CSV table of C-alpha atoms in Angstrom, one decimal:
chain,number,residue,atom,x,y,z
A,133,UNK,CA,3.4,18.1,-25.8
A,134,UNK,CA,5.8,16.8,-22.9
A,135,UNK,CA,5.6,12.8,-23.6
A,136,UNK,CA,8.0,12.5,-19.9
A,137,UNK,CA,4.6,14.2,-18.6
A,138,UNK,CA,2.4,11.9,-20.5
A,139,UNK,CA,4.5,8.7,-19.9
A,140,UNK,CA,4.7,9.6,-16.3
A,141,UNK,CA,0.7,9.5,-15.9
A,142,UNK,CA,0.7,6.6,-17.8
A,143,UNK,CA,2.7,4.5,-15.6
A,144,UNK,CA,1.6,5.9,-12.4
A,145,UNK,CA,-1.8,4.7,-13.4
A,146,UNK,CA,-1.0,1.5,-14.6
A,147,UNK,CA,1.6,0.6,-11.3
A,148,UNK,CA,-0.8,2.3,-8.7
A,149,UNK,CA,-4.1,1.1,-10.5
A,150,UNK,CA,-6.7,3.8,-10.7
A,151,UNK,CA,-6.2,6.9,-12.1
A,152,UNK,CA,-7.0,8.7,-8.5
A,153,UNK,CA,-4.2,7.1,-6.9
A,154,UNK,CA,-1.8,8.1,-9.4
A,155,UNK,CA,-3.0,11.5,-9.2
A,156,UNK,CA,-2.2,11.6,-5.5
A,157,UNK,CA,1.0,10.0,-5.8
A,158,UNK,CA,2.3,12.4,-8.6
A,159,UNK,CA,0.2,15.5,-6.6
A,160,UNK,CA,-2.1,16.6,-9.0
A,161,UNK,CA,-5.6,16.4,-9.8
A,162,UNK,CA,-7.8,13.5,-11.4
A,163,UNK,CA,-8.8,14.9,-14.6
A,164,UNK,CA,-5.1,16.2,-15.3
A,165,UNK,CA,-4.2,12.4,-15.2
A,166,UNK,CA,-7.2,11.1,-17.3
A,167,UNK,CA,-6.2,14.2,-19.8
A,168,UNK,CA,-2.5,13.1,-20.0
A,169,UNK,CA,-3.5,9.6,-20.7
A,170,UNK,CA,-6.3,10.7,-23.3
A,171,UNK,CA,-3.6,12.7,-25.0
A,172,UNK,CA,-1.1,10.1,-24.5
A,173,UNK,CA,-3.5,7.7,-26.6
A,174,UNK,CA,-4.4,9.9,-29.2
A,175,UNK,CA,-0.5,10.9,-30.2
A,176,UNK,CA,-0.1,6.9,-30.5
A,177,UNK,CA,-3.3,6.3,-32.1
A,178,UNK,CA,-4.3,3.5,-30.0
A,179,UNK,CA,-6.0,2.6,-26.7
A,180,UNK,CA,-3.4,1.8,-23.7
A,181,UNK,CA,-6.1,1.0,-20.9
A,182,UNK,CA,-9.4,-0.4,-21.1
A,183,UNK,CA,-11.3,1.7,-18.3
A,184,UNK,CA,-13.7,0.4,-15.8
A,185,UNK,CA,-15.5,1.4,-12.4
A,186,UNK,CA,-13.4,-1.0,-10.7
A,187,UNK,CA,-10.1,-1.1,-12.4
A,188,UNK,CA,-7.6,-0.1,-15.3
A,189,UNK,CA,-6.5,-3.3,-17.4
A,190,UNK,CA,-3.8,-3.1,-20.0
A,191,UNK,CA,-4.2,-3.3,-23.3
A,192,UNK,CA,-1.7,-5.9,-25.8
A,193,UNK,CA,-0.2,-2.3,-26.7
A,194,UNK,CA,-0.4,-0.8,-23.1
A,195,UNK,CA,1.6,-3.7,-22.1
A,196,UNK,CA,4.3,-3.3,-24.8
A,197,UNK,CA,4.3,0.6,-24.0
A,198,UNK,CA,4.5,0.4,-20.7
A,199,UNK,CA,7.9,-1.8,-20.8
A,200,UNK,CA,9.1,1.0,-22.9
A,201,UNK,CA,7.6,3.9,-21.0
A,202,UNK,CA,8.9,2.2,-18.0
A,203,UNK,CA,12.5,1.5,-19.0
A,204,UNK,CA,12.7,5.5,-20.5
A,205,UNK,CA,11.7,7.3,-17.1
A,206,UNK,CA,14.0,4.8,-15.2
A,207,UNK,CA,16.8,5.8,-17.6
A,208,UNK,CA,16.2,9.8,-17.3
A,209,UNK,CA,15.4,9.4,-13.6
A,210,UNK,CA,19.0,7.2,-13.3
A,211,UNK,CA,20.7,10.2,-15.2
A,212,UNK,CA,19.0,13.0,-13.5
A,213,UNK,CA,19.4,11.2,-10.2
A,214,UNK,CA,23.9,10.9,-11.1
A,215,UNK,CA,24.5,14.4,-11.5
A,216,UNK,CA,22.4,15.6,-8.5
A,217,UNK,CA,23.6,12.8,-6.0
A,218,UNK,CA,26.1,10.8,-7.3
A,219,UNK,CA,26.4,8.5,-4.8
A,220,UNK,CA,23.0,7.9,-3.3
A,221,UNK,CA,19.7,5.7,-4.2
A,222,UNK,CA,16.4,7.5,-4.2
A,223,UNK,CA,12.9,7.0,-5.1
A,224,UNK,CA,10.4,4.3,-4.2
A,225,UNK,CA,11.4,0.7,-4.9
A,226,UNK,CA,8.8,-1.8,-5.4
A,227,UNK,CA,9.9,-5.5,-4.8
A,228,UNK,CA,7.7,-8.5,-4.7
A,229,UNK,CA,8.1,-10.9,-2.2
A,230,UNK,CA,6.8,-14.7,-0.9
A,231,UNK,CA,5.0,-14.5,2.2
A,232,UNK,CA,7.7,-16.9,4.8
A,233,UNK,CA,10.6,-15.2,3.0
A,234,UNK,CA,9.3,-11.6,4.0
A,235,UNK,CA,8.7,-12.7,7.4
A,236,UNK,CA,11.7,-14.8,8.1
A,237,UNK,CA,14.8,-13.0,6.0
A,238,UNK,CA,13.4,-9.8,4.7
A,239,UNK,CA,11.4,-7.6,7.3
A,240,UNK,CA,13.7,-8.2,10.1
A,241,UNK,CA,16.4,-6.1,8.0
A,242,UNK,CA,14.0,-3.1,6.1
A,243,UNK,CA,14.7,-0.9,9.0
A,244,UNK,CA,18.1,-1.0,8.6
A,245,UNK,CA,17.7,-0.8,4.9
A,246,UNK,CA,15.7,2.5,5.3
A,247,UNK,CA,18.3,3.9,7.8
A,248,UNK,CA,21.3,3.3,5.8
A,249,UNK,CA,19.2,4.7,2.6
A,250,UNK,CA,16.8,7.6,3.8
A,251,UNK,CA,16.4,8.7,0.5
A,252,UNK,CA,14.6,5.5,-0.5
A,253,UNK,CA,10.9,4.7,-0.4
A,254,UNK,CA,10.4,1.2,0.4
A,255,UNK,CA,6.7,-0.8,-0.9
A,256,UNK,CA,7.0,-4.6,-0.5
A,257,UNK,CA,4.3,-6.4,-1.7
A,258,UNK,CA,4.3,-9.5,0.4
A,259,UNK,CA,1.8,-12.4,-1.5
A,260,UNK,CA,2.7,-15.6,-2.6
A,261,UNK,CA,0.8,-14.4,-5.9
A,262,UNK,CA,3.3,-14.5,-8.7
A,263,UNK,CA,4.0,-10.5,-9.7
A,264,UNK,CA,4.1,-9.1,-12.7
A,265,UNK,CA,7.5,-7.4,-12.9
A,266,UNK,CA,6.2,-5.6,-16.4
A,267,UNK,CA,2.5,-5.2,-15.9
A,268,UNK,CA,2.4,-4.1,-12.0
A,269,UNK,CA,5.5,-2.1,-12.1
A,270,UNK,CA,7.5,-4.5,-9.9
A,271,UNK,CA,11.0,-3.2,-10.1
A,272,UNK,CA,12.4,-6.7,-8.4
A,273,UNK,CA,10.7,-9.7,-7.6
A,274,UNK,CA,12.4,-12.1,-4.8
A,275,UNK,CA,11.4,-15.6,-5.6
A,276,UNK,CA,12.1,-19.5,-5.0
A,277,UNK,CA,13.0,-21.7,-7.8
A,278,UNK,CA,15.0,-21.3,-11.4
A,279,UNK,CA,14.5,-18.6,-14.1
A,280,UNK,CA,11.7,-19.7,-16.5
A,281,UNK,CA,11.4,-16.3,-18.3
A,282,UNK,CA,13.6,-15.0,-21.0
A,283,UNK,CA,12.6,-11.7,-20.6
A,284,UNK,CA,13.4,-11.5,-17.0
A,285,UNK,CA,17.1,-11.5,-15.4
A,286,UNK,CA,17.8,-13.1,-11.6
A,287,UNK,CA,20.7,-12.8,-9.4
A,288,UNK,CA,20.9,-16.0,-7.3
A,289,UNK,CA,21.1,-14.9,-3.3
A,290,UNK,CA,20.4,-18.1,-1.8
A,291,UNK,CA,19.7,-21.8,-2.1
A,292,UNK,CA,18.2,-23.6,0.8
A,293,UNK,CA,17.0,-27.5,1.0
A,294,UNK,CA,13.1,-28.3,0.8
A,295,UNK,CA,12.4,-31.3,3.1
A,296,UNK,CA,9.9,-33.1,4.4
A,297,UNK,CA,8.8,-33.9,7.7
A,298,UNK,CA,6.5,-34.8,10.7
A,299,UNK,CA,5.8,-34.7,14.0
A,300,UNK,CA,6.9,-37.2,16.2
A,301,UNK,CA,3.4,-37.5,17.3
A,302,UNK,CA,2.2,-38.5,13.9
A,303,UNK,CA,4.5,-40.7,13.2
A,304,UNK,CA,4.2,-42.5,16.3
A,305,UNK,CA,0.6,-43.1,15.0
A,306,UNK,CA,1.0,-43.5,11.0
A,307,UNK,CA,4.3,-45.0,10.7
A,308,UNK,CA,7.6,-43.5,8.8
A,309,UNK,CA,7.4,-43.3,5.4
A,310,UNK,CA,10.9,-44.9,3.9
A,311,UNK,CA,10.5,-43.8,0.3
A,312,UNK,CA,8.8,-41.0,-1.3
A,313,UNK,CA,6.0,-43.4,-3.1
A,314,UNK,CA,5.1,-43.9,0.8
A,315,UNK,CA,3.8,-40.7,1.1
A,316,UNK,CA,0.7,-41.9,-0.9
A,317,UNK,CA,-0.7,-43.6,2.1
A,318,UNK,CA,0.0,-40.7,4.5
A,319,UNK,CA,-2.2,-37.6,4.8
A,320,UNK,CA,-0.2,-34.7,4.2
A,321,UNK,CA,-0.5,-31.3,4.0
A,322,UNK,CA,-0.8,-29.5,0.6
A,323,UNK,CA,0.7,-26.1,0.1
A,324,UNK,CA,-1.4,-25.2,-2.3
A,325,UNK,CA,0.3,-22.3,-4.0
A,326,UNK,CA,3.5,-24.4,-4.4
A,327,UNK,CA,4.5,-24.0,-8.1
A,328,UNK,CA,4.4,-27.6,-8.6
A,329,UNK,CA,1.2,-28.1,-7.3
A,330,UNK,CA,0.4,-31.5,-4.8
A,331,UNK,CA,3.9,-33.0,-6.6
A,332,UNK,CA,6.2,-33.3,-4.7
A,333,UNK,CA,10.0,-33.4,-6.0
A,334,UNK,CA,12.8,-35.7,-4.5
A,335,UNK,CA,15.8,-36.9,-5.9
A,336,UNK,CA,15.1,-39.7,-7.4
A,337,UNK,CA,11.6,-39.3,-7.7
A,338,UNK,CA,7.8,-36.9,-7.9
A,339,UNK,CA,4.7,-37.8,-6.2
A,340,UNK,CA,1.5,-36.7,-6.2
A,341,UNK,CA,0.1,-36.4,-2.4
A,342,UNK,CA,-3.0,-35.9,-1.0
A,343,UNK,CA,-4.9,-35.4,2.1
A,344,UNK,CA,-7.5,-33.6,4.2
A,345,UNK,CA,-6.2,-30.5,4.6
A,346,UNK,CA,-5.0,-27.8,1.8
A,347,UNK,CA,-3.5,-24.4,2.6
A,348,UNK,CA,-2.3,-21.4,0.9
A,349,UNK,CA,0.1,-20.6,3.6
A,350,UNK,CA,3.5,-21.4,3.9
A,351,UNK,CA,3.4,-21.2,8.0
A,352,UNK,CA,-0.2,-22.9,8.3
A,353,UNK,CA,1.9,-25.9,6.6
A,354,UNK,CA,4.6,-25.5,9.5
A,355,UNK,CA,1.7,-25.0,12.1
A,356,UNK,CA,-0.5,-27.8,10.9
A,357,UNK,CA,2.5,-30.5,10.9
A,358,UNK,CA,3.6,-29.6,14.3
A,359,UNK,CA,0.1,-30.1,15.8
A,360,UNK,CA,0.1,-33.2,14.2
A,361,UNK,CA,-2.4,-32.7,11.2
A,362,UNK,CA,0.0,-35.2,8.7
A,363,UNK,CA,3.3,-34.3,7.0
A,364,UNK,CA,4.6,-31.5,5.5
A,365,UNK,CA,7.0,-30.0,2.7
A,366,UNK,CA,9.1,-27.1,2.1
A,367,UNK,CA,12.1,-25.3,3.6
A,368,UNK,CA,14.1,-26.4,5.8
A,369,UNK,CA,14.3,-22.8,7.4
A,370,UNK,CA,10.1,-22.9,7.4
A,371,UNK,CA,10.5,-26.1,10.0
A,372,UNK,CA,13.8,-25.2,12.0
A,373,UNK,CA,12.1,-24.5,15.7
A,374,UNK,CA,10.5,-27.7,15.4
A,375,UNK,CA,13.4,-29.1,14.3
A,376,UNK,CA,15.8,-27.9,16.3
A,377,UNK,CA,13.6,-28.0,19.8
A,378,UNK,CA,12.9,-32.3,18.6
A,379,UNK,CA,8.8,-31.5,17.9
A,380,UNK,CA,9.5,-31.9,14.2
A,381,UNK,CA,11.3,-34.9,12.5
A,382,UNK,CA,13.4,-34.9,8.9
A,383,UNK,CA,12.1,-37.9,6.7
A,384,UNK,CA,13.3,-39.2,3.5
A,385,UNK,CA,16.5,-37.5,4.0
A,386,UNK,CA,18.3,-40.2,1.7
A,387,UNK,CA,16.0,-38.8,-0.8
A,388,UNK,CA,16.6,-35.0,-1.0
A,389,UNK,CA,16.1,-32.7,-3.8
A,390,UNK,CA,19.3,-30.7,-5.1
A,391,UNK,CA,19.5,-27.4,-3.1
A,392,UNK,CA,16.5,-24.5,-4.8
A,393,UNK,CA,17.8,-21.3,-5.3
A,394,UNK,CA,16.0,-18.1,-4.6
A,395,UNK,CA,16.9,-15.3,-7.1
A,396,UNK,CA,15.9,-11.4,-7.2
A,397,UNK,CA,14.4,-10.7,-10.9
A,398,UNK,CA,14.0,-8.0,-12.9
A,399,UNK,CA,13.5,-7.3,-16.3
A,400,UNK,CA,16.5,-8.1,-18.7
A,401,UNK,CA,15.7,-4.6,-20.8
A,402,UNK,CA,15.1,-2.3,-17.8
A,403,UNK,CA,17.8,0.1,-16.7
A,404,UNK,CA,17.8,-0.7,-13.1
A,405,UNK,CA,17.8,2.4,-10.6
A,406,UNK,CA,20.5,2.7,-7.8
A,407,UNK,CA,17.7,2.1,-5.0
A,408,UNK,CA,17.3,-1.4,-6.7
A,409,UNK,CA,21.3,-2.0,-7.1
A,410,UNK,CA,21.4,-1.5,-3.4
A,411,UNK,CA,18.6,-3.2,-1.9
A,412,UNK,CA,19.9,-6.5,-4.0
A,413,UNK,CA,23.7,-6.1,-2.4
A,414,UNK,CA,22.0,-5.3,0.8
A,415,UNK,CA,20.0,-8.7,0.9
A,416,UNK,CA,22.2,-10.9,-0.9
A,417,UNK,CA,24.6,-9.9,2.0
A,418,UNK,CA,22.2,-10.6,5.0
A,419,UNK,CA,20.8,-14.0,3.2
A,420,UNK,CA,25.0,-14.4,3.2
A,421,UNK,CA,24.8,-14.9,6.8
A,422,UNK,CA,22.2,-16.8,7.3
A,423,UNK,CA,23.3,-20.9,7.6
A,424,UNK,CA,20.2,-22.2,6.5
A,425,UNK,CA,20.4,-20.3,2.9
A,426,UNK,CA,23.8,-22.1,2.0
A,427,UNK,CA,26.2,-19.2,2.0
A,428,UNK,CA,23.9,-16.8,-0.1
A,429,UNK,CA,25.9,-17.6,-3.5
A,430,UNK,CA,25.6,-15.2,-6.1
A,431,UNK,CA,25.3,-16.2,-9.7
C-alpha cells in the first residue's frame, strides 16, 4: 500500500471537492480515486468523507487527517522540490482573498508574479467568504483585521485606516454628523459581510447603524455613497477617487479607529512550500509601495 498515493487522493478530493475533479487534476480515472479513498478508510478504520450526489463533506476525523495528510505531502513535496530545483517555487498555490483587495492591490501584480515564477500555478479565490485554510486546502489566506485563531499564523503586510464618509450631496441634504452616536439618525449604508456586523468601530466609541440599503459588496458601498444613497464605511483606499476628485467627504475624522492591519495566514503546523514563501515577499513588497497601506510593515 502507498499511503503518499492514498493521501494524495484524499486531499485532492477534499481541496477540489468531488472525486471527478480530483481525478482530473491528479490524471487518472474516477474509480482509481474513489478506490484510494476506500482503501485509505479501511487502513484507518474510520470514515473520512461523508459522500453525496452534490458534494464531499469532512468528517471530525477527515478534518484532523487531512491537516496531517496535508502538512506530510507539503513536507515531501518541499524536500523533493530542494534537491531537483533548489532555488525555484513550483506547484499550484491557493490563496484566499477579499473581493476590493483582489481588485485594488492583488490582481494588478499576478501577471508579474506568474512571470517572475513560471513554475507556479496561481488559483485565487476571490470571496469575501471567510476560507477555511484547513478544510478547503487554502494554503494562505489574505485578510483584514487581527489574528483570532491559534492555530493559524499571519504575517502583517499592511495596515490601512477605515473611515467614514459622504457625499457632499448628502450631506448638503442630511446634515454632518459631528460624533459617531450621530450616525443613528443618518441612513447609511451596511456592508453586510463586515466582521462586525452594522457596528461600527471608532475611537472612542461603536454604534450600531442602520438604513435602507444593505450590501455584500465592498464597491456597491463605495458606489452607493457617491450617488448619494447615505454614508458609508471602510477603507480609506475603497473611497480615494471620490476623495481625492472632492465627490466624497471624510467625516468624524477626530474620531478614527487605530490603523487595521491586513495579514497573510496560514496554518501554524503546515510546512509552507517555496511558492507560498514567495508570493508573501512578493505582496508584502508591492502593498510596501502603496501610501494608502501605511508602509506595508511586516510583523
Amino acid at each position: 500500500m502507498d499511503r503518499i498515493l492514498l493521501m494524495t487522493s484524499f486531499a485532492r478530493a477534499v481541496e477540489t471537492g468531488s472525486f471527478s475533479a480530483a481525478a482530473r487534476d491528479l490524471g487518472i480515472g474516477q474509480p482509481r480515486v474513489s478506490r484510494d479513498i476506500a482503501a485509505l478508510e479501511d487502513h484507518l478504520q474510520t470514515r473520512l468523507l461523508h459522500r453525496s450526489t452534490r458534494k464531499l463533506t469532512l468528517t471530525p476525523e477527515g478534518e484532523r487527517y487531512y491537516a496531517d495528510a496535508r502538512r506530510i505531502l507539503d513536507a515531501v513535496g518541499e524536500a523533493e522540490s530542494s534537491l531537483l530545483k533548489p532555488a525555484e517555487a513550483t506547484g499550484l498555490l491557493r490563496v484566499a482573498c477579499p473581493t476590493a483587495l483582489a481588485h485594488a492591490f492583488v490582481l494588478p501584480h499576478v501577471p508579474d508574479f506568474l512571470a517572475r515564477h513560471p513554475a507556479v500555478s496561481l488559483d485565487l479565490q476571490i470571496s469575501d467568504r471567510y476560507a477555511g485554510l484547513v478544510d478547503e486546502g487554502v494554503e494562505l489566506a489574505i485578510r483584514i483585521g487581527h489574528l483570532e485563531d491559534s492555530a493559524l499564523r499571519a504575517r502583517r503586510v499592511a495596515l490601512f485606516k477605515r473611515v467614514c464618509v459622504a457625499s457632499r450631496e448628502y450631506l448638503a441634504v442630511h446634515g454632518v454628523p459631528e460624533t459617531p452616536d450621530d450616525l443613528r439618525a443618518h441612513e447609511c449604508v451596511v456592508y453586510t459581510l463586515l466582521t462586525s456586523g452594522s457596528t461600527w468601530r471608532f475611537k472612542d466609541a461603536e454604534v450600531t447603524v442602520s438604513g435602507r440599503l444593505r450590501v455584500s459588496s465592498p464597491e456597491a458601498v463605495r458606489d452607493a455613497v457617491t450617488a448619494g444613497v447615505g454614508v458609508g464605511y471602510g477603507p480609506q483606499w475603497l473611497f480615494a477617487d471620490g476623495l481625492q476628485d472632492g465627490r466624497l467627504v471624510l467625516l468624524l475624522r477626530d474620531h478614527e479607529a487605530p490603523p487595521v492591519p491586513i495579514q497573510m495566514l496560514y496554518v501554524a503546523n503546515r510546512l509552507l512550500p517555496k511558492r507560498a514563501l514567495v508570493f508573501m515577499d512578493y505582496f508584502a513588497a508591492a502593498f510596501a509601495r502603496v501610501a494608502g497601506l501605511n508602509g506595508g510593515l511586516d510583523g
